[in-house]
Backbone as numpy.savetxt, mean C-alpha at the origin, in Angstrom:
# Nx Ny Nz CAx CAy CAz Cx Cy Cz
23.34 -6.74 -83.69 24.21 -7.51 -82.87 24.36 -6.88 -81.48
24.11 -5.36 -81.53 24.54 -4.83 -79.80 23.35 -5.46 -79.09
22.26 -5.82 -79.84 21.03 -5.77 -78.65 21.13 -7.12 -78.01
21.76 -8.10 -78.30 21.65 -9.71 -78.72 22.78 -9.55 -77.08
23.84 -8.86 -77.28 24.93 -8.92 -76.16 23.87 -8.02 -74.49
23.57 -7.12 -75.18 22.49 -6.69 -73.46 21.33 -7.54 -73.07
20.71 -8.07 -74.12 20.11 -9.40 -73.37 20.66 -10.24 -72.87
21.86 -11.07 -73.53 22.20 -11.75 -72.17 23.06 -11.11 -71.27
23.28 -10.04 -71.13 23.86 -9.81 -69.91 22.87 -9.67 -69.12
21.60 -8.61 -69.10 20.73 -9.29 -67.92 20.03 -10.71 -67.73
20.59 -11.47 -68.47 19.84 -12.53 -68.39 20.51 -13.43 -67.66
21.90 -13.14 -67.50 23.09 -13.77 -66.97 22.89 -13.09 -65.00
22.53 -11.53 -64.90 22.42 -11.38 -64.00 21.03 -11.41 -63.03
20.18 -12.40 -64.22 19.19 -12.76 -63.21 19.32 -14.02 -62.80
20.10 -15.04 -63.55 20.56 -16.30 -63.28 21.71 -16.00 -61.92
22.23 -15.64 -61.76 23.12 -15.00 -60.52 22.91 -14.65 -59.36
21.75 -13.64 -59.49 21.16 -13.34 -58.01 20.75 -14.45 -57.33
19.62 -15.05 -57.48 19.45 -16.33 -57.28 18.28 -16.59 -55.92
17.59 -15.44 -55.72 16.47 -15.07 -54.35 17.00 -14.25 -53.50
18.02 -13.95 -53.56 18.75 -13.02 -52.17 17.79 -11.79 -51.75
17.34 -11.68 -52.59 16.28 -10.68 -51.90 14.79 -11.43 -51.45
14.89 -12.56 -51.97 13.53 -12.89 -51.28 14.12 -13.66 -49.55
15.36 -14.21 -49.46 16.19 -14.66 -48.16 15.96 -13.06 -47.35
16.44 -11.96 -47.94 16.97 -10.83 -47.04 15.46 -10.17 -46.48
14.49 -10.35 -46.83 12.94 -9.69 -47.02 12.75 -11.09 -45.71
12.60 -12.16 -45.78 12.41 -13.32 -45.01 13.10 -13.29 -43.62
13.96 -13.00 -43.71 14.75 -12.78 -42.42 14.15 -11.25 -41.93
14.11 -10.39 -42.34 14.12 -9.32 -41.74 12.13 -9.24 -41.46
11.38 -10.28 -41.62 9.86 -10.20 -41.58 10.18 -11.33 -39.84
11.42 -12.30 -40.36 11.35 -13.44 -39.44 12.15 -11.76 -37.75
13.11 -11.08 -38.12 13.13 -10.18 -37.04 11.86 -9.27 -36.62
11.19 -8.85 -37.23 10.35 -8.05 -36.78 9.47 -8.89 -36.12
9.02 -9.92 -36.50 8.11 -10.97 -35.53 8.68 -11.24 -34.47
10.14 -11.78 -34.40 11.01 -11.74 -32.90 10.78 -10.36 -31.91
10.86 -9.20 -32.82 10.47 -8.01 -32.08 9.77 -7.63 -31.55
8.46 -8.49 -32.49 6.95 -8.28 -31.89 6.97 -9.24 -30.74
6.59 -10.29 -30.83 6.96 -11.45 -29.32 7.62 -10.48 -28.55
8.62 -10.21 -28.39 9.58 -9.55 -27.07 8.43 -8.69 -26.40
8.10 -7.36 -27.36 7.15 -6.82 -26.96 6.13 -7.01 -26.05
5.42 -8.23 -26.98 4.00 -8.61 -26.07 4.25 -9.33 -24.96
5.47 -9.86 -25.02 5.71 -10.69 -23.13 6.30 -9.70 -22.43
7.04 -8.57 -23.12 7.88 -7.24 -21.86 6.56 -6.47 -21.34
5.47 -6.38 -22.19 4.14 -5.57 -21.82 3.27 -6.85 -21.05
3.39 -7.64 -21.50 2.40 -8.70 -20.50 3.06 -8.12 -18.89
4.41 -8.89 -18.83 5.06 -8.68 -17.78 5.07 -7.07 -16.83
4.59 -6.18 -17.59 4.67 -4.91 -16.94 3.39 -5.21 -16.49
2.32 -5.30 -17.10 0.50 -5.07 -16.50 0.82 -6.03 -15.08
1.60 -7.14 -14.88 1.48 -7.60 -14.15 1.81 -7.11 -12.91
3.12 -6.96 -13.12 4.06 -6.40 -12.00 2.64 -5.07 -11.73
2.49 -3.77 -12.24 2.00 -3.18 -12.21 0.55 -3.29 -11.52
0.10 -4.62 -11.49 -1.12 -5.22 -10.75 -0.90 -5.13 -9.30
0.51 -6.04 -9.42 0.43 -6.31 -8.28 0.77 -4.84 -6.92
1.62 -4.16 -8.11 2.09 -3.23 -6.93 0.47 -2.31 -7.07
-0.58 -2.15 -7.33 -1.68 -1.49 -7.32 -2.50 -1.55 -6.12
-2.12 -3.43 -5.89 -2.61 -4.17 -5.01 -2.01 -3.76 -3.69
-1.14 -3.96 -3.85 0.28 -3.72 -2.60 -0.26 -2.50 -1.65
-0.20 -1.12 -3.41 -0.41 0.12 -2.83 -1.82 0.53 -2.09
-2.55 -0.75 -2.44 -4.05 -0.20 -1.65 -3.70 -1.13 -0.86
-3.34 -2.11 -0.12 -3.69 -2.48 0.62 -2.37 -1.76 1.82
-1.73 -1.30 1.67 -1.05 -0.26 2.80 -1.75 0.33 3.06
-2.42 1.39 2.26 -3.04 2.68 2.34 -4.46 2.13 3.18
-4.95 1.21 2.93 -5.73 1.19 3.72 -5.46 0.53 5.11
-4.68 -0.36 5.38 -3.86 -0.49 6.81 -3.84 0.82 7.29
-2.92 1.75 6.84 -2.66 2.78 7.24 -3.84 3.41 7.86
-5.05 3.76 7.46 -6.09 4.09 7.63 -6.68 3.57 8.16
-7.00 2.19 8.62 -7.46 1.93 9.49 -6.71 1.76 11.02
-5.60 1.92 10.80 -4.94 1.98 11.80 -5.09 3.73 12.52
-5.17 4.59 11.51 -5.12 6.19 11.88 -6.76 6.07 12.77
-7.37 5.61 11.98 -9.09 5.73 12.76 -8.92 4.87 14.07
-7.98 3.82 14.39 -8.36 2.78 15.71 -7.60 4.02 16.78
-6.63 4.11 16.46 -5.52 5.51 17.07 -6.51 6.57 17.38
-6.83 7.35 16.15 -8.14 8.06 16.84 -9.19 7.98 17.64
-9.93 7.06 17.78 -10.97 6.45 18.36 -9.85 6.32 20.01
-8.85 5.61 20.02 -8.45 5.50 21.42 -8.32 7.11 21.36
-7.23 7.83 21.57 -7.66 9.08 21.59 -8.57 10.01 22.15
-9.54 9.96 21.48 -10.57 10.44 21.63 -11.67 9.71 22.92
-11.40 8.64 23.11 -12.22 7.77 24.62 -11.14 8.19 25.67
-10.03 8.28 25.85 -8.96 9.07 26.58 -9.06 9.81 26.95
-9.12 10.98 26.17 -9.87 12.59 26.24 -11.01 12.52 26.78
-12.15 11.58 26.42 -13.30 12.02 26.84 -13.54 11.76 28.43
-11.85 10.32 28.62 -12.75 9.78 30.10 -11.83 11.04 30.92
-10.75 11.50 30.83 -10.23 12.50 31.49 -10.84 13.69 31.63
-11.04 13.87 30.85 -11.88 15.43 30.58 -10.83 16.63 30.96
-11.66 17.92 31.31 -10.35 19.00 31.45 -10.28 19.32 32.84
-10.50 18.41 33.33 -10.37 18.14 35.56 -9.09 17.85 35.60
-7.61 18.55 35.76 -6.75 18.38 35.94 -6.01 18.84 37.58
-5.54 18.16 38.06 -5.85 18.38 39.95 -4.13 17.63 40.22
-3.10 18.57 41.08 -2.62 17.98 41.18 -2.34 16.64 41.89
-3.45 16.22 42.83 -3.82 15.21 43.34 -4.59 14.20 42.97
-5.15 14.25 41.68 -5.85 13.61 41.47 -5.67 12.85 39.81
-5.31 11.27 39.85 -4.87 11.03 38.20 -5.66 11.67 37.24
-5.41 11.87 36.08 -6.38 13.04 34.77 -7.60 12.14 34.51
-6.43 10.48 33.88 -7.31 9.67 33.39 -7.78 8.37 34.42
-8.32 8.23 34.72 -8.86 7.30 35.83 -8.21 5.71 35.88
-7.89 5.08 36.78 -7.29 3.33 36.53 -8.46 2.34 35.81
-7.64 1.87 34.98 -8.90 1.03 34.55 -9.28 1.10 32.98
-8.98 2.90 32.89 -10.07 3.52 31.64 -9.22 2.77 30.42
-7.97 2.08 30.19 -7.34 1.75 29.06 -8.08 0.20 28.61
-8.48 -0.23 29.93 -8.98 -1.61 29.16 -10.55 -1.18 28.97
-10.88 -0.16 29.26 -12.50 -0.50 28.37 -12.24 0.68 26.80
-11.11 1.08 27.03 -11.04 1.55 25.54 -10.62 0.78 24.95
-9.55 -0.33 24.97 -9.04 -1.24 24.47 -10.62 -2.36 24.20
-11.61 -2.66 24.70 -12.80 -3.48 24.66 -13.59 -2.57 23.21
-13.61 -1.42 23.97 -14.93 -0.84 22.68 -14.01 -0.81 21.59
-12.33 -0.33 21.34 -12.18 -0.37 19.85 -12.08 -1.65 19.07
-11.88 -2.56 20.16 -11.72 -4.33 19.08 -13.40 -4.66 19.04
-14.36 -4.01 19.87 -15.43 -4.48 19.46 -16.06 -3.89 18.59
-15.76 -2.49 18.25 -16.17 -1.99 16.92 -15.20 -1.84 16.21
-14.17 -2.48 15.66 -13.27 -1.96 14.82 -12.42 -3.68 14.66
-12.41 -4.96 15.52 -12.41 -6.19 15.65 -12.84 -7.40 15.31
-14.12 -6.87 15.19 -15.26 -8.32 14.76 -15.06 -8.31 13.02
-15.21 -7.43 12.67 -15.66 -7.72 11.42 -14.56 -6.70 10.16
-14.66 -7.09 8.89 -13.72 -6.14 7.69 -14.59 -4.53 7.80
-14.32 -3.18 8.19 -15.25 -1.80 8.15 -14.88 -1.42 6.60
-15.27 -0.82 6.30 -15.29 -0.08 4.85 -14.59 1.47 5.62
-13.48 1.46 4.22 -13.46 2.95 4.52 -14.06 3.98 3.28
-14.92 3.36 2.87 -15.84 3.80 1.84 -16.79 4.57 2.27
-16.50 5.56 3.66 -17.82 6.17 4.18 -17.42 7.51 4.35
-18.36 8.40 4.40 -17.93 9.78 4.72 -17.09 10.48 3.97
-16.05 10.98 3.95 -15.39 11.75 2.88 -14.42 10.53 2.28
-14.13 9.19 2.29 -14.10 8.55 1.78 -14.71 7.74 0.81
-15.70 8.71 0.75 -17.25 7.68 -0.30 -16.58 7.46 -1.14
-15.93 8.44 -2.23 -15.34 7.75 -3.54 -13.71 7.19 -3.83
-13.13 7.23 -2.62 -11.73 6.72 -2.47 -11.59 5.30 -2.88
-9.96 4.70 -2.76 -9.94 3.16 -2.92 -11.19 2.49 -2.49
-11.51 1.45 -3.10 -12.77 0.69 -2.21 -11.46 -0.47 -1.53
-11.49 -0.40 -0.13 -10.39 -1.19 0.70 -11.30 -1.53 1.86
-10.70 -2.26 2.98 -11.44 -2.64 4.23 -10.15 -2.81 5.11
-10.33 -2.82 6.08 -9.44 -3.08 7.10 -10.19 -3.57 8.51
-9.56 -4.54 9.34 -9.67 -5.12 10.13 -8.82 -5.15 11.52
-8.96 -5.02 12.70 -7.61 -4.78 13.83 -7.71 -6.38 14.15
-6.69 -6.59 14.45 -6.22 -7.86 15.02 -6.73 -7.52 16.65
-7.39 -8.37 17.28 -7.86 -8.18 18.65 -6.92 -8.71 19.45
-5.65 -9.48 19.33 -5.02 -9.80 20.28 -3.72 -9.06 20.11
-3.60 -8.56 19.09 -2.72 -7.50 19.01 -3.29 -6.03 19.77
-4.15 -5.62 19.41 -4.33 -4.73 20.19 -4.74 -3.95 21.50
-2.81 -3.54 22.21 -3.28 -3.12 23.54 -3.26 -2.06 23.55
-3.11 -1.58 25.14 -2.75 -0.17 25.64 -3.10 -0.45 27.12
-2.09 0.01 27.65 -1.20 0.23 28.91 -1.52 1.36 29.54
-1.80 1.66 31.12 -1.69 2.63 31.68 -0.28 3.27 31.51
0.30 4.76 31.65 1.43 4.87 31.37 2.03 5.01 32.68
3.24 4.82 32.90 4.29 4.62 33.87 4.25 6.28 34.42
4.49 6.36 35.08 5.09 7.47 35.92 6.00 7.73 37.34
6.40 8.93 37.49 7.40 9.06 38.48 6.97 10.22 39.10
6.41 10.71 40.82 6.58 11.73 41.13 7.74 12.77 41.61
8.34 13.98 40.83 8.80 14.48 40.78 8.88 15.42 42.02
9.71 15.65 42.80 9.45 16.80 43.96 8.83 16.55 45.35
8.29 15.66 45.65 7.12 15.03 46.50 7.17 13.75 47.12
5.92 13.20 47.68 6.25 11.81 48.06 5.04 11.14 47.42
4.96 10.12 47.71 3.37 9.21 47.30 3.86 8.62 46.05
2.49 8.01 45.24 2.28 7.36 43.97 1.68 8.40 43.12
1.89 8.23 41.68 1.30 8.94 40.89 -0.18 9.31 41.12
-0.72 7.84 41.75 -2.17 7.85 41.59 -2.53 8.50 43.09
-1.95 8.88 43.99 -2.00 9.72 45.26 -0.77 10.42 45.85
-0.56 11.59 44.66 1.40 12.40 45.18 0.79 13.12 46.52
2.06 13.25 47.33 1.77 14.01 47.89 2.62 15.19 48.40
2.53 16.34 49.00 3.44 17.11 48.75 3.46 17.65 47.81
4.64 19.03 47.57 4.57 19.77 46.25 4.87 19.27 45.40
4.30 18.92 44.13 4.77 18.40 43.06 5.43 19.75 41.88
6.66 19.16 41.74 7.18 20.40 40.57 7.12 19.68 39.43
């Protein structure tokens, strides 16, 4: 007779449960799939963002750089048309010399996209840069003679 009473008591407590564990297993498969989704669109959304600022960051860096080389290049035609003839009578850099530096850097550095893929740049970003030709000037610079009389471009008298 004892065995007759423990059968139905589990038999009573399988009639009772009634799936709750197959509901609680279902839901918690139905969260982890919600978890997964979140995932794959918060990581989609990063590669992107992350694209773009890749993009962003090369294309400054190479502005930047081509802007440092047009700067140089004037520079350096400056220097060369002055040379080291410094006279107090006489301007360093000659009238004139800003618009044919302003000509040769939009004509080599103007027409077309340059690579800065050359020289110790061989294996850097692969980028290009281009100068805007109507953007780019340069001005004789202003001056004042100090001490003296005349124009910059003919002082005369002691200049301090």
């Amino acid at each position: 007779m004892f065995k007759r009473n423990t059968l139905k008591r589990g038999k009573v407590r399988r009639n009772q449960s009634r799936g709750v564990a197959l509901i609680t297993s279902l839901l918690l498969l139905l969260l982890l799939s919600g978890m997964t989704v979140a995932m794959v669109i918060s990581s989609n959304s990063d590669m992107l963002i992350n694209g773009y600022y890749r993009g962003f960051r090369g294309s400054f860096y190479s502005a930047d750089s081509g802007l440092t080389i047009a700067r140089q290049q004037m520079i350096n035609q400056l220097m060369a048309a002055g040379g080291n003839k410094f006279s107090a009578t006489v301007q360093p850099i000659p009238p004139g010399t800003e618009t044919g530096v302003v000509v040769n850097v939009n004509s080599t550095y103007g027409t077309s996209f340059q690579s800065l893929n050359s020289g110790q740049g061989a294996y850097a970003w692969p980028e290009t840069f281009k100068l805007d030709t109507a953007g780019t000037t340069l001005s004789a610079p202003t001056c004042t003679v100090l001490g003296g009389g005349g124009t910059c471009a003919a002082p005369t008298g002691a200049v301090t």
